[in-house]
Short mmCIF file of C-alpha atoms in Angstrom, two decimals:
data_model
loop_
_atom_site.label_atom_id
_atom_site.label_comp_id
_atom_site.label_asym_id
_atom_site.label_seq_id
_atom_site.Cartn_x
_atom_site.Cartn_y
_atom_site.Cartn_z
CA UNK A 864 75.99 122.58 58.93
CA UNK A 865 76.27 119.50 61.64
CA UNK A 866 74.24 120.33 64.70
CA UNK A 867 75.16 119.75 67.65
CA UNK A 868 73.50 116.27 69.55
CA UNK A 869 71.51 116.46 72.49
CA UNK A 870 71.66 112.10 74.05
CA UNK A 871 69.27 111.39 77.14
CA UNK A 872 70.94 108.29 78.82
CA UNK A 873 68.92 105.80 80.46
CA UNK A 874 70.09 103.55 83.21
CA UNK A 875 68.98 100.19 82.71
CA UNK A 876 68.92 97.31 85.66
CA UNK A 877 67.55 94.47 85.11
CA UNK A 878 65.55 95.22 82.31
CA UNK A 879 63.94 98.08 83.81
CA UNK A 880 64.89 102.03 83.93
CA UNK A 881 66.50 102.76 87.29
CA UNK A 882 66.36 106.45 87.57
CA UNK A 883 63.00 108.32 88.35
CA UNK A 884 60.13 108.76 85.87
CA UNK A 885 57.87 111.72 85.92
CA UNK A 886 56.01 111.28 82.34
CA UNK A 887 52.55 111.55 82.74
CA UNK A 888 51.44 109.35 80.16
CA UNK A 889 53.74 106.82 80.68
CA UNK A 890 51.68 103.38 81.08
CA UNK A 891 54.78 101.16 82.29
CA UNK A 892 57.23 104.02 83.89
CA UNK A 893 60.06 101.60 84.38
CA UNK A 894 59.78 100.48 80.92
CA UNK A 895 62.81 101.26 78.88
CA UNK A 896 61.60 100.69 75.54
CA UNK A 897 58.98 103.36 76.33
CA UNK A 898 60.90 105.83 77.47
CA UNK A 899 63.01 105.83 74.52
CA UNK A 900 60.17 106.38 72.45
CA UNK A 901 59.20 109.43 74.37
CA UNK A 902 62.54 111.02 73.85
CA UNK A 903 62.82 110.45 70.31
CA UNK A 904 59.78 111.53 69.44
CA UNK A 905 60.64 114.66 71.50
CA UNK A 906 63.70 115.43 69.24
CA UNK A 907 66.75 113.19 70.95
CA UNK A 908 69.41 113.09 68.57
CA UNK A 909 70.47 109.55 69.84
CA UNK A 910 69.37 107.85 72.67
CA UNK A 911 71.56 106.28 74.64
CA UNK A 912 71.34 102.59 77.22
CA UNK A 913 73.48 102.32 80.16
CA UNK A 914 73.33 98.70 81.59
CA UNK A 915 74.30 98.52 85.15
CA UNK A 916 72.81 95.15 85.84
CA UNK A 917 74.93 93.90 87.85
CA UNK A 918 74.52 89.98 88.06
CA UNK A 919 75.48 87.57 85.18
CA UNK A 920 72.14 85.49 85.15
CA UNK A 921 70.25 88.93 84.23
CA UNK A 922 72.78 90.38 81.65
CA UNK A 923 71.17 89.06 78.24
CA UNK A 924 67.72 91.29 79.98
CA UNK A 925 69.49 94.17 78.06
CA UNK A 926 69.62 92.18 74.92
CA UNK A 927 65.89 92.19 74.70
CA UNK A 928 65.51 95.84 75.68
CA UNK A 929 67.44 96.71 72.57
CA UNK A 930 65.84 94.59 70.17
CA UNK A 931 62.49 96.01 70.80
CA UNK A 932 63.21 100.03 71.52
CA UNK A 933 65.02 99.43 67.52
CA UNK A 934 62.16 98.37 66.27
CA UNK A 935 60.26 101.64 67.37
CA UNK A 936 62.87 104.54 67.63
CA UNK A 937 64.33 105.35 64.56
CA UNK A 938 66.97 107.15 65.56
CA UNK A 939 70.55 106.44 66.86
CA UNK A 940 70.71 104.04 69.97
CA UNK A 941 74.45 103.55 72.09
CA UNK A 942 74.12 100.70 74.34
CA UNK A 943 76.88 100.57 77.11
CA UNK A 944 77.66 98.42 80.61
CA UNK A 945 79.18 95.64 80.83
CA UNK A 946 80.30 95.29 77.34
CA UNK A 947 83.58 92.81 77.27
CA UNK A 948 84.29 91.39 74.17
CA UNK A 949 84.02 91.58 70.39
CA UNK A 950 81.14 88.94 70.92
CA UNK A 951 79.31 91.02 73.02
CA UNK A 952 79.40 93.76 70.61
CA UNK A 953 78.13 91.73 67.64
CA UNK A 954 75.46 90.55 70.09
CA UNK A 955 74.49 93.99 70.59
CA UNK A 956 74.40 95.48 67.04
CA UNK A 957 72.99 92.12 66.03
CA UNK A 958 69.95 93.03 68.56
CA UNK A 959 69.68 96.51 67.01
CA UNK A 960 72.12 98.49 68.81
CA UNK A 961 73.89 101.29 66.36
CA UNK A 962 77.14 102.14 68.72
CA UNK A 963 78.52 100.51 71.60
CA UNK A 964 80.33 101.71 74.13
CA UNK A 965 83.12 100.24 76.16
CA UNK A 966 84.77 101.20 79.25
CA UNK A 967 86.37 98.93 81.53
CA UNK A 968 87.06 96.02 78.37
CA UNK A 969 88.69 99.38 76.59
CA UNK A 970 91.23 99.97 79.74
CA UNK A 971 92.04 96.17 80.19
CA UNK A 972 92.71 95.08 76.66
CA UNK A 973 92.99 97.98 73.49
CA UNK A 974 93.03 95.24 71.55
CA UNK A 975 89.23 94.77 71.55
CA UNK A 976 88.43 98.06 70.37
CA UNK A 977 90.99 97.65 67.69
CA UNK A 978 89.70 94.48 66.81
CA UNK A 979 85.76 95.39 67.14
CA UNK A 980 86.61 99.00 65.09
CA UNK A 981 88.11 96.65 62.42
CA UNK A 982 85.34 94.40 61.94
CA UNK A 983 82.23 96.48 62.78
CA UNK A 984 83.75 100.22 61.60
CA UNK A 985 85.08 102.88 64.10
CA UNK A 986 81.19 104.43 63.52
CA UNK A 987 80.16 102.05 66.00
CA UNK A 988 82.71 101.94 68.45
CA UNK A 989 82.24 104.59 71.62
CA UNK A 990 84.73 104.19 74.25
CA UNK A 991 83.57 105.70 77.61
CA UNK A 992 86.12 107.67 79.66
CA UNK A 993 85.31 108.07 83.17
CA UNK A 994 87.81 110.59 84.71
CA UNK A 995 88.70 112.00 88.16
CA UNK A 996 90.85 114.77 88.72
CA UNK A 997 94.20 114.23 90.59
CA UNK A 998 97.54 116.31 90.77
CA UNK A 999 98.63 115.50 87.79
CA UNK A 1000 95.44 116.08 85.76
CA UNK A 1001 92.54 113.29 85.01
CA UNK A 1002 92.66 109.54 86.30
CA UNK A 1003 90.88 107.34 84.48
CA UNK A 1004 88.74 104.84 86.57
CA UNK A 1005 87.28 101.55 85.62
CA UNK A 1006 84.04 98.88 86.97
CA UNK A 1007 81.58 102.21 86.70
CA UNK A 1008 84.40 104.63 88.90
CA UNK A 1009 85.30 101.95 91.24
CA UNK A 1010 88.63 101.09 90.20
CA UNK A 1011 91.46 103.56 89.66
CA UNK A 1012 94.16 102.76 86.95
CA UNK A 1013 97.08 105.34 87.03
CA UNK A 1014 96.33 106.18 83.56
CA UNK A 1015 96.55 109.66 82.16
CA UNK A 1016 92.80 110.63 80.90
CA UNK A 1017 94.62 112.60 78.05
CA UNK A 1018 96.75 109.93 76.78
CA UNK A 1019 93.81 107.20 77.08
CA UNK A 1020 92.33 109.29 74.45
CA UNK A 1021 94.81 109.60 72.28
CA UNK A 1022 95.70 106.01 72.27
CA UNK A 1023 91.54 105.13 72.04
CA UNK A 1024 91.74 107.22 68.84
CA UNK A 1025 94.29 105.51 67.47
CA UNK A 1026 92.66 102.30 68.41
CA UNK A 1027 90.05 103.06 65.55
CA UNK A 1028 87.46 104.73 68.75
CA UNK A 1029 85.09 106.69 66.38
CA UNK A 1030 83.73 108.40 69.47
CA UNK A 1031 84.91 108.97 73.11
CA UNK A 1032 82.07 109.54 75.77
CA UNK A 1033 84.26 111.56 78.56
CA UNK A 1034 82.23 111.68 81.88
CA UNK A 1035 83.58 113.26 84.97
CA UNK A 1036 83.50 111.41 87.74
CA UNK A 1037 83.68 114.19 89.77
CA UNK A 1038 80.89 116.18 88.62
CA UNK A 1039 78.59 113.00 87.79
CA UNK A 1040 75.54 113.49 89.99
CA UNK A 1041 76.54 117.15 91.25
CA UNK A 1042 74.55 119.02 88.96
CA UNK A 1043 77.21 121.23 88.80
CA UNK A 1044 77.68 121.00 85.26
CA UNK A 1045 80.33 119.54 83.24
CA UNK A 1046 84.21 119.41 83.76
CA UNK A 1047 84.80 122.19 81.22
CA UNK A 1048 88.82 122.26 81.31
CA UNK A 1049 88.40 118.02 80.95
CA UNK A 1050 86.17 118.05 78.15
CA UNK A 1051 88.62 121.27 76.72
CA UNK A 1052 91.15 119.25 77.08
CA UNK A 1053 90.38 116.01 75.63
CA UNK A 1054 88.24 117.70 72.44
CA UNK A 1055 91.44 119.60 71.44
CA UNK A 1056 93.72 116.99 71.57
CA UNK A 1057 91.81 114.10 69.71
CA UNK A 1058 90.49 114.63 65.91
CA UNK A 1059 87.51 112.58 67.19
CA UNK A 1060 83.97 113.99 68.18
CA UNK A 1061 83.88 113.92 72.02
CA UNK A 1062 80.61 113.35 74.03
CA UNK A 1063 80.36 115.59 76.68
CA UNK A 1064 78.47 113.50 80.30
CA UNK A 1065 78.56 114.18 83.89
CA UNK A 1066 76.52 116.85 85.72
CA UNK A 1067 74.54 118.57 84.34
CA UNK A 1068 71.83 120.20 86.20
CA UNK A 1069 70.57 123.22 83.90
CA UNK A 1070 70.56 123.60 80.38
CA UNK A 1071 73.14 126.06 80.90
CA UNK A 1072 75.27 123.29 81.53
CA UNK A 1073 74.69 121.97 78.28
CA UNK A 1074 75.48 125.13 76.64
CA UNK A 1075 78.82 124.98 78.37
CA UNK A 1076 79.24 121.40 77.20
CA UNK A 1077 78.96 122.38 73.42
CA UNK A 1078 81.45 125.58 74.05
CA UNK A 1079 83.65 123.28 75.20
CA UNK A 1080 84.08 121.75 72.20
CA UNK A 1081 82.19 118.42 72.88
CA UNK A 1082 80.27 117.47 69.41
CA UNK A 1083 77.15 116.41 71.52
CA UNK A 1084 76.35 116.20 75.45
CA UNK A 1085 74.61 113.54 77.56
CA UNK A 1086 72.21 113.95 80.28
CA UNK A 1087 70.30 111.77 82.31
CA UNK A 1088 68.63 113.21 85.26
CA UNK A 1089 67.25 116.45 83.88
CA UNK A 1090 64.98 114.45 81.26
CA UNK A 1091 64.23 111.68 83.63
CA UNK A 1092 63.04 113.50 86.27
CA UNK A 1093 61.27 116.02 83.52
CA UNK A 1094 62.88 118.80 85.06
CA UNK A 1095 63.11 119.97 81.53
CA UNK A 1096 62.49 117.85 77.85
CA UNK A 1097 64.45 117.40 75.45
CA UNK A 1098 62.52 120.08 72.89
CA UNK A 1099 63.08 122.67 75.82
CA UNK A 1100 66.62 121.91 76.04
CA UNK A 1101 67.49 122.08 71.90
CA UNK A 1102 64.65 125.43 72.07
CA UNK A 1103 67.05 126.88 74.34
CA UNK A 1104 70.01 125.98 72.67
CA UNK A 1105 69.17 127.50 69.89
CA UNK A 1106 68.56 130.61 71.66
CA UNK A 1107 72.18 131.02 72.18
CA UNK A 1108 72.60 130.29 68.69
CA UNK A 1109 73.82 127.18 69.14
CA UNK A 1110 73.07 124.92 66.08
CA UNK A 1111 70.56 121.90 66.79
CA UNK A 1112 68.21 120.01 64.91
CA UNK A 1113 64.74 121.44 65.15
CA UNK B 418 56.06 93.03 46.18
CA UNK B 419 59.45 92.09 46.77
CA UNK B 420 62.26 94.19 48.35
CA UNK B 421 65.61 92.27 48.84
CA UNK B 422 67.98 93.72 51.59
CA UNK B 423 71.27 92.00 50.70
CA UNK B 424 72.99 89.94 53.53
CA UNK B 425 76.60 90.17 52.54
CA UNK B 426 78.53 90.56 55.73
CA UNK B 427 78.75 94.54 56.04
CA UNK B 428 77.94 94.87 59.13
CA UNK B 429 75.46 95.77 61.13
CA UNK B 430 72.53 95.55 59.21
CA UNK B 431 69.63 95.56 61.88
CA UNK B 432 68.44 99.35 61.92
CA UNK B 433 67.98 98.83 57.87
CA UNK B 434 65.87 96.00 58.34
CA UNK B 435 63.74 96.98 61.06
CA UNK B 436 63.01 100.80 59.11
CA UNK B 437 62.15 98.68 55.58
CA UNK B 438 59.50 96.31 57.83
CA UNK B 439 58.22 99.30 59.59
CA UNK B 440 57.87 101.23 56.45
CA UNK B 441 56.65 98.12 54.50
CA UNK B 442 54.10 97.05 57.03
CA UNK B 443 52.81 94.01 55.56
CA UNK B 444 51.77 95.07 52.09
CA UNK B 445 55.11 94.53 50.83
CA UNK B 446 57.92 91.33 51.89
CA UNK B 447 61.15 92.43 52.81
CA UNK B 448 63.59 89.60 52.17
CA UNK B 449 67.02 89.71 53.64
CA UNK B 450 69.27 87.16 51.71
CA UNK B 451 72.37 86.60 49.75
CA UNK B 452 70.22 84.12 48.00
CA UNK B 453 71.58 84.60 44.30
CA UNK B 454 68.25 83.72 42.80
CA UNK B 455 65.73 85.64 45.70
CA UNK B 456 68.12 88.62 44.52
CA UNK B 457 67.35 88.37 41.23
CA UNK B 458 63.22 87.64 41.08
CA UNK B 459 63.18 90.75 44.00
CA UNK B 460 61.64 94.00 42.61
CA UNK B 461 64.28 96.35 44.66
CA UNK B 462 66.81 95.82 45.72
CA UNK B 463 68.80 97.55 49.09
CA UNK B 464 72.46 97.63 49.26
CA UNK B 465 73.33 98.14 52.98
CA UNK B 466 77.01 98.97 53.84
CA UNK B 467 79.02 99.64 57.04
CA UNK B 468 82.76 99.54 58.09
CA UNK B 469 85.25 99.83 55.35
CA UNK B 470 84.93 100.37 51.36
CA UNK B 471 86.97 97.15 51.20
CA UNK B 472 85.37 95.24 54.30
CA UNK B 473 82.40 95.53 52.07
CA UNK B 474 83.93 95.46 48.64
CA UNK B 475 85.33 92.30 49.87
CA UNK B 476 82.23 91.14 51.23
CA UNK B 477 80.05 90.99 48.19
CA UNK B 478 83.48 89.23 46.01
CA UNK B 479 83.30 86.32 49.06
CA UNK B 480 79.67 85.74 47.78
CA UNK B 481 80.12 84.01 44.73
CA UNK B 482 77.88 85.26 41.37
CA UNK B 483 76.73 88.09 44.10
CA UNK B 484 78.40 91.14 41.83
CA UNK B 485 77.18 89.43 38.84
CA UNK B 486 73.55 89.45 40.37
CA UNK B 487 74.00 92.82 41.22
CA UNK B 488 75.07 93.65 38.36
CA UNK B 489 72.60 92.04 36.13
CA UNK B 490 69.73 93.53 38.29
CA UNK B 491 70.66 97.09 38.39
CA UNK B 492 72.65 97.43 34.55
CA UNK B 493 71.14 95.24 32.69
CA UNK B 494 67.36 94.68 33.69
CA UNK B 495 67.91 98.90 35.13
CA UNK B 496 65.56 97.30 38.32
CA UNK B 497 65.74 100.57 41.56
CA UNK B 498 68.49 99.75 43.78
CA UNK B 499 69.18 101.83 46.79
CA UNK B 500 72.69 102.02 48.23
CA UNK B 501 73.14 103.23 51.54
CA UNK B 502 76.39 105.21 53.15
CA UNK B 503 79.07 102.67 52.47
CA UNK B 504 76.60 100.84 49.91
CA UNK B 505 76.49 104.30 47.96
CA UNK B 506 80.35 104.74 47.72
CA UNK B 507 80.74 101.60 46.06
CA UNK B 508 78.87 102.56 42.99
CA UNK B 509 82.52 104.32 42.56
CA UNK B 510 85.09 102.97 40.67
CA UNK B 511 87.24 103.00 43.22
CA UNK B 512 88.06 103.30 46.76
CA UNK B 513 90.59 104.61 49.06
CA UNK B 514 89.58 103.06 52.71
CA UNK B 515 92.68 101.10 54.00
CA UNK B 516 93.80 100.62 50.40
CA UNK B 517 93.07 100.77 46.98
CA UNK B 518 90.02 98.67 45.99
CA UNK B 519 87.73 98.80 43.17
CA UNK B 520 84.17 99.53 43.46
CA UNK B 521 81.27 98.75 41.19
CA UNK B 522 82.11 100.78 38.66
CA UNK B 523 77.94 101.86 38.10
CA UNK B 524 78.88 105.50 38.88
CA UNK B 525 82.38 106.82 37.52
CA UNK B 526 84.47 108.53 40.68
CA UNK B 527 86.37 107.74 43.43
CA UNK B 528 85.82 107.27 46.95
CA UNK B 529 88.25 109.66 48.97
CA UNK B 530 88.67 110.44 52.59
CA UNK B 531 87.19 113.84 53.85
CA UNK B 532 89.24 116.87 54.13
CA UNK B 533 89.48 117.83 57.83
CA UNK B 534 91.24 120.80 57.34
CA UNK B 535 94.46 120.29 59.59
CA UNK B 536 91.91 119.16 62.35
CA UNK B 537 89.17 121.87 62.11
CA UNK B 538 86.80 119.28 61.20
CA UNK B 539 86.50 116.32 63.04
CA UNK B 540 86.31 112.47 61.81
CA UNK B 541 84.04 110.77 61.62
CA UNK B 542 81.61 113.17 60.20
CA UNK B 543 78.99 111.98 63.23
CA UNK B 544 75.32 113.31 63.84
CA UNK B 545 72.48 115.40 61.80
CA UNK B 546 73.62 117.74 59.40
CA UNK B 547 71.24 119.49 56.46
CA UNK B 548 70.96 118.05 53.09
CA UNK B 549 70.73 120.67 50.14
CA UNK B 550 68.40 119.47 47.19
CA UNK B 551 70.28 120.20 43.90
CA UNK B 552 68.02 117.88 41.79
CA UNK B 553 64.71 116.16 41.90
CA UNK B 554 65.31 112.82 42.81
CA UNK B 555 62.06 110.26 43.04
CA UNK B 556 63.37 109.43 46.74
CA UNK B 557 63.00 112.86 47.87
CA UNK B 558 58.99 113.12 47.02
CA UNK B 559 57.64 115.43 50.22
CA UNK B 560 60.83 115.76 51.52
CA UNK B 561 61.68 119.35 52.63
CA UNK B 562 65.27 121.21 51.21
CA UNK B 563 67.39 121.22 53.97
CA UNK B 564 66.03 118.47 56.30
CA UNK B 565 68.30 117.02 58.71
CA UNK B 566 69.49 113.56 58.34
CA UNK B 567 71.70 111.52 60.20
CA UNK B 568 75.64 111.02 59.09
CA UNK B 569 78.15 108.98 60.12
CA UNK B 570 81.43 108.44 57.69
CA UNK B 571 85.12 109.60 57.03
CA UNK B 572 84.92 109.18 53.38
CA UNK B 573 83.01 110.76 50.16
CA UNK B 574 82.12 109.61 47.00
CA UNK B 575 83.41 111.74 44.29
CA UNK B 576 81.69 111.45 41.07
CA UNK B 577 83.06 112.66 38.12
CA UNK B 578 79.23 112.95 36.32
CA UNK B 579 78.30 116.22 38.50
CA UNK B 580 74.36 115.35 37.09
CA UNK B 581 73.92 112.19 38.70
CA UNK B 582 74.30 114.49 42.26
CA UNK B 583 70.47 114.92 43.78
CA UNK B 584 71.75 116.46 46.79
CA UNK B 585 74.85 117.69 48.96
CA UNK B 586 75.94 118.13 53.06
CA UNK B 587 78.01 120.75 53.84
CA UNK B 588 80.95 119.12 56.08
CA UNK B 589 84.21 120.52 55.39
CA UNK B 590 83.28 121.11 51.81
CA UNK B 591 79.78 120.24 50.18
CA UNK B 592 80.13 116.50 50.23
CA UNK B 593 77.82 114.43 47.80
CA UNK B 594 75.04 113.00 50.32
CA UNK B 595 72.47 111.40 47.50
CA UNK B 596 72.83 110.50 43.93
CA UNK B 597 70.48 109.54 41.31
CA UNK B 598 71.50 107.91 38.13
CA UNK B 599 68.47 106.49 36.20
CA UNK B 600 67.45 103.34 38.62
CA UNK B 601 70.42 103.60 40.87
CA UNK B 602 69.95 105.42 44.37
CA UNK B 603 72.43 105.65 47.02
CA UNK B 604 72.47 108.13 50.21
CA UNK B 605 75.40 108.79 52.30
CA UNK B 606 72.89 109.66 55.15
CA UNK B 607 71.25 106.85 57.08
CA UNK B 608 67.60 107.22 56.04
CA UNK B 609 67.09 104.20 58.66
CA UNK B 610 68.16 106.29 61.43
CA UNK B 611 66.94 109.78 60.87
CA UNK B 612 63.78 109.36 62.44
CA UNK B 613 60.56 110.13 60.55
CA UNK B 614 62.11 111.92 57.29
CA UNK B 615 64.14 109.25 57.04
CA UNK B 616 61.51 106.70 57.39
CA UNK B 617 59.64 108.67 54.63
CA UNK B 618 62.60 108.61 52.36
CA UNK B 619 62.53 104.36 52.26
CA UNK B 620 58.54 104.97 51.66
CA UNK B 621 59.83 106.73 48.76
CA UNK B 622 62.00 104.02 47.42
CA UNK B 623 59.30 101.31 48.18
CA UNK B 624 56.59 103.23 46.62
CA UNK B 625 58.63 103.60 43.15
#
């Protein structure tokens, strides 16, 4: 039976992790590359790199961070941020990087996820929804929720599927940082209406939350500030999981 | 010892090679090439494979003498070959991805998309899902029935040989996830990325 994925995100500026660090043995806490290790050996189904660096002279920082956490975690690694073109992508995967995941690129021009799914494989193609609600339903947003677009969250994913998206990573914007737990009716919505797996992100705060994220038909959920700031690990997350007889790996 | 990871264009190819030079450490080389003639002296050989059946089918014809080499290596001189997820399906006669293409041909069967059940399953087949044992296979030395490995594909090789099956995934049906056929091994699964199990699979395949 597939289990369902657990994916700690890390924010990555610069180089260096941005969020807090409360791992004990950590020698270098703002090292990435470390941190990743820590959660895969703790039973992370993927791990997953946001880059928010935000100047140009410090983008190819990321570059390095992926090369070296691939040569130590052996298990899946997204890399996201910034991501633009086809080029970028190949630089990615070239450093090590098994999915990418594109957001505002995805918005501007469908054609490079088309064109990236076509060359690389929809397997490693992620596009990343970021959705607020309005009347009508869910806006999408672009430049990390700065930017609003008109654009019907629902219909994005349809046409992203289409597109050859093997994955859509569907955060709401207005849960993100609540610890409220996820948009349920979003993540409802979008799972049922694309044959896609859908990657549940955006406030969590319990592990509750996460339970909620995988009845809502999401494949696998994200979190980033309950393993950072160790309120729990990842093994006590998929231990509890299972306790609702959810299926994880163990 | 030699073990050649072929360079052929099939995509992203990193993950393989850093798993074979962790695994490998340095008592054995890993090569990655398209050199006809490093293919042939090698002592394994790895057959990576991502994107399409014909992205990659088409990928080792735009290498020319490549299916020759490969052929020579793994039919005729019967030296271990290891296909992985897309590099397993092409064993297969033929494939279905995008069009019709021919395969290999080391494996009778087709390659055919996965039944989602009007929707009930979805596509791709992404994440860790349990692999059942139905034969011994050399690769699975110390490997535990039902270990999780990680998946990520839309299409399944078929075979029409039931035997040459060393173990199955249950996805929609009980898709064929590793096959053994004398010295030809393939996986579906990405040993490279399912963490230590996986890592001890390649040992396996090394340490033939």
């Amino acid at each position: 039976m597939l289990k369902n994925r657990i994916i700690p995100c890390l924010d990555v500026k610069n180089g260096r992790v941005v969020k807090g660090i409360n791992f004990l043995d950590l020698k270098d806490a703002g090292d990435p590359v470390e941190q990743a290790k820590i959660y895969s050996d703790g039973g992370a189904d993927e791990i997953c790199f946001l880059d928010i660096t935000a100047s140009n002279e410090n983008r190819d920082t990321i570059y390095d961070v992926v090369d070296k956490t691939s040569k130590k975690c052996f298990v899946p690694l997204t890399v996201g941020g910034g991501v633009r073109s086809v080029e970028d992508i190949n630089k990615l995967l070239n450093c090590g990087a098994d999915k990418v995941s594109i957001n505002t690129a995805a918005v501007q021009n469908a054609k490079v996820v088309e064109d990236s799914s076509r060359k690389f494989g929809s397997q490693c193609i992620v596009v990343a929804i970021d959705a607020k609600r309005n009347d009508a339903g869910w806006e999408i947003y672009t430049h990390g929720g700065r930017s609003p677009t008109g654009i019907n969250a629902l219909e994005f994913a349809s046409k992203m599927e289409k597109c050859g998206a093997g994955e859509l990573l569907v955060t709401s914007m207005d849960k993100d940082g609540t610890q409220s737990g996820y948009d349920i009716e979003l993540m409802q919505k979008i799972s049922s209406s694309v044959n896609i797996p859908v990657i549940a992100s955006g406030g969590v705060g319990t592990l509750d939350h996460l339970v909620d994220g995988i009845k809502s038909g999401a494949s696998a959920v994200l979190a980033a500030s309950i393993f950072h700031y160790g309120t729990y690990s990842v093994n006590e997350a998929k231990q509890y999981l299972a306790s609702k007889d959810i299926p994880v790996r163990i | 010892m030699n073990v050649t990871i072929v360079d052929y264009n099939s995509g992203n190819i990193s993950s393989v090679i850093n798993s074979f030079k962790e695994v490998a450490k340095d008592k054995v080389n890993i090569e990655v090439t398209s050199d006809l003639t490093k293919i042939k002296s090698s002592d394994k050989v790895v057959l990576p494979g991502q994107g399409s059946f014909k992205s990659c089918v088409d990928g080792l014809n735009n290498i020319s003498g490549l299916v020759d080499i490969l052929n020579e290596f793994a039919i005729n001189n019967k030296k271990p070959l290891l296909g992985i997820c897309v590099g397993l399906q092409m064993f297969a006669d033929v494939g279905f991805e995008e069009t019709e293409t021919k395969g290999l041909g080391w494996i009778s069967g087709k390659v055919s998309k996965i039944d989602n059940q009007n929707g009930k399953y979805k596509l791709p087949h992404i994440g860790w899902n349990q692999i059942s044992i139905v034969k011994d296979s050399k690769i699975f030395k110390d490997i535990e029935n039902n270990s999780h490995m990680y998946f990520v594909h839309s299409y399944e090789f078929v075979p029409e040989d039931k035997n040459v099956i060393s173990a199955t995934t249950d996805y929609s049906s009980n898709i064929v996830c590793s096959v053994e056929k004398e010295n030809i091994f393939g996986t579906q699964f990405h040993p490279e990325k399912s963490d230590k199990i996986g890592l001890k699979i390649i040992d396996n395949f090394i340490n033939l």
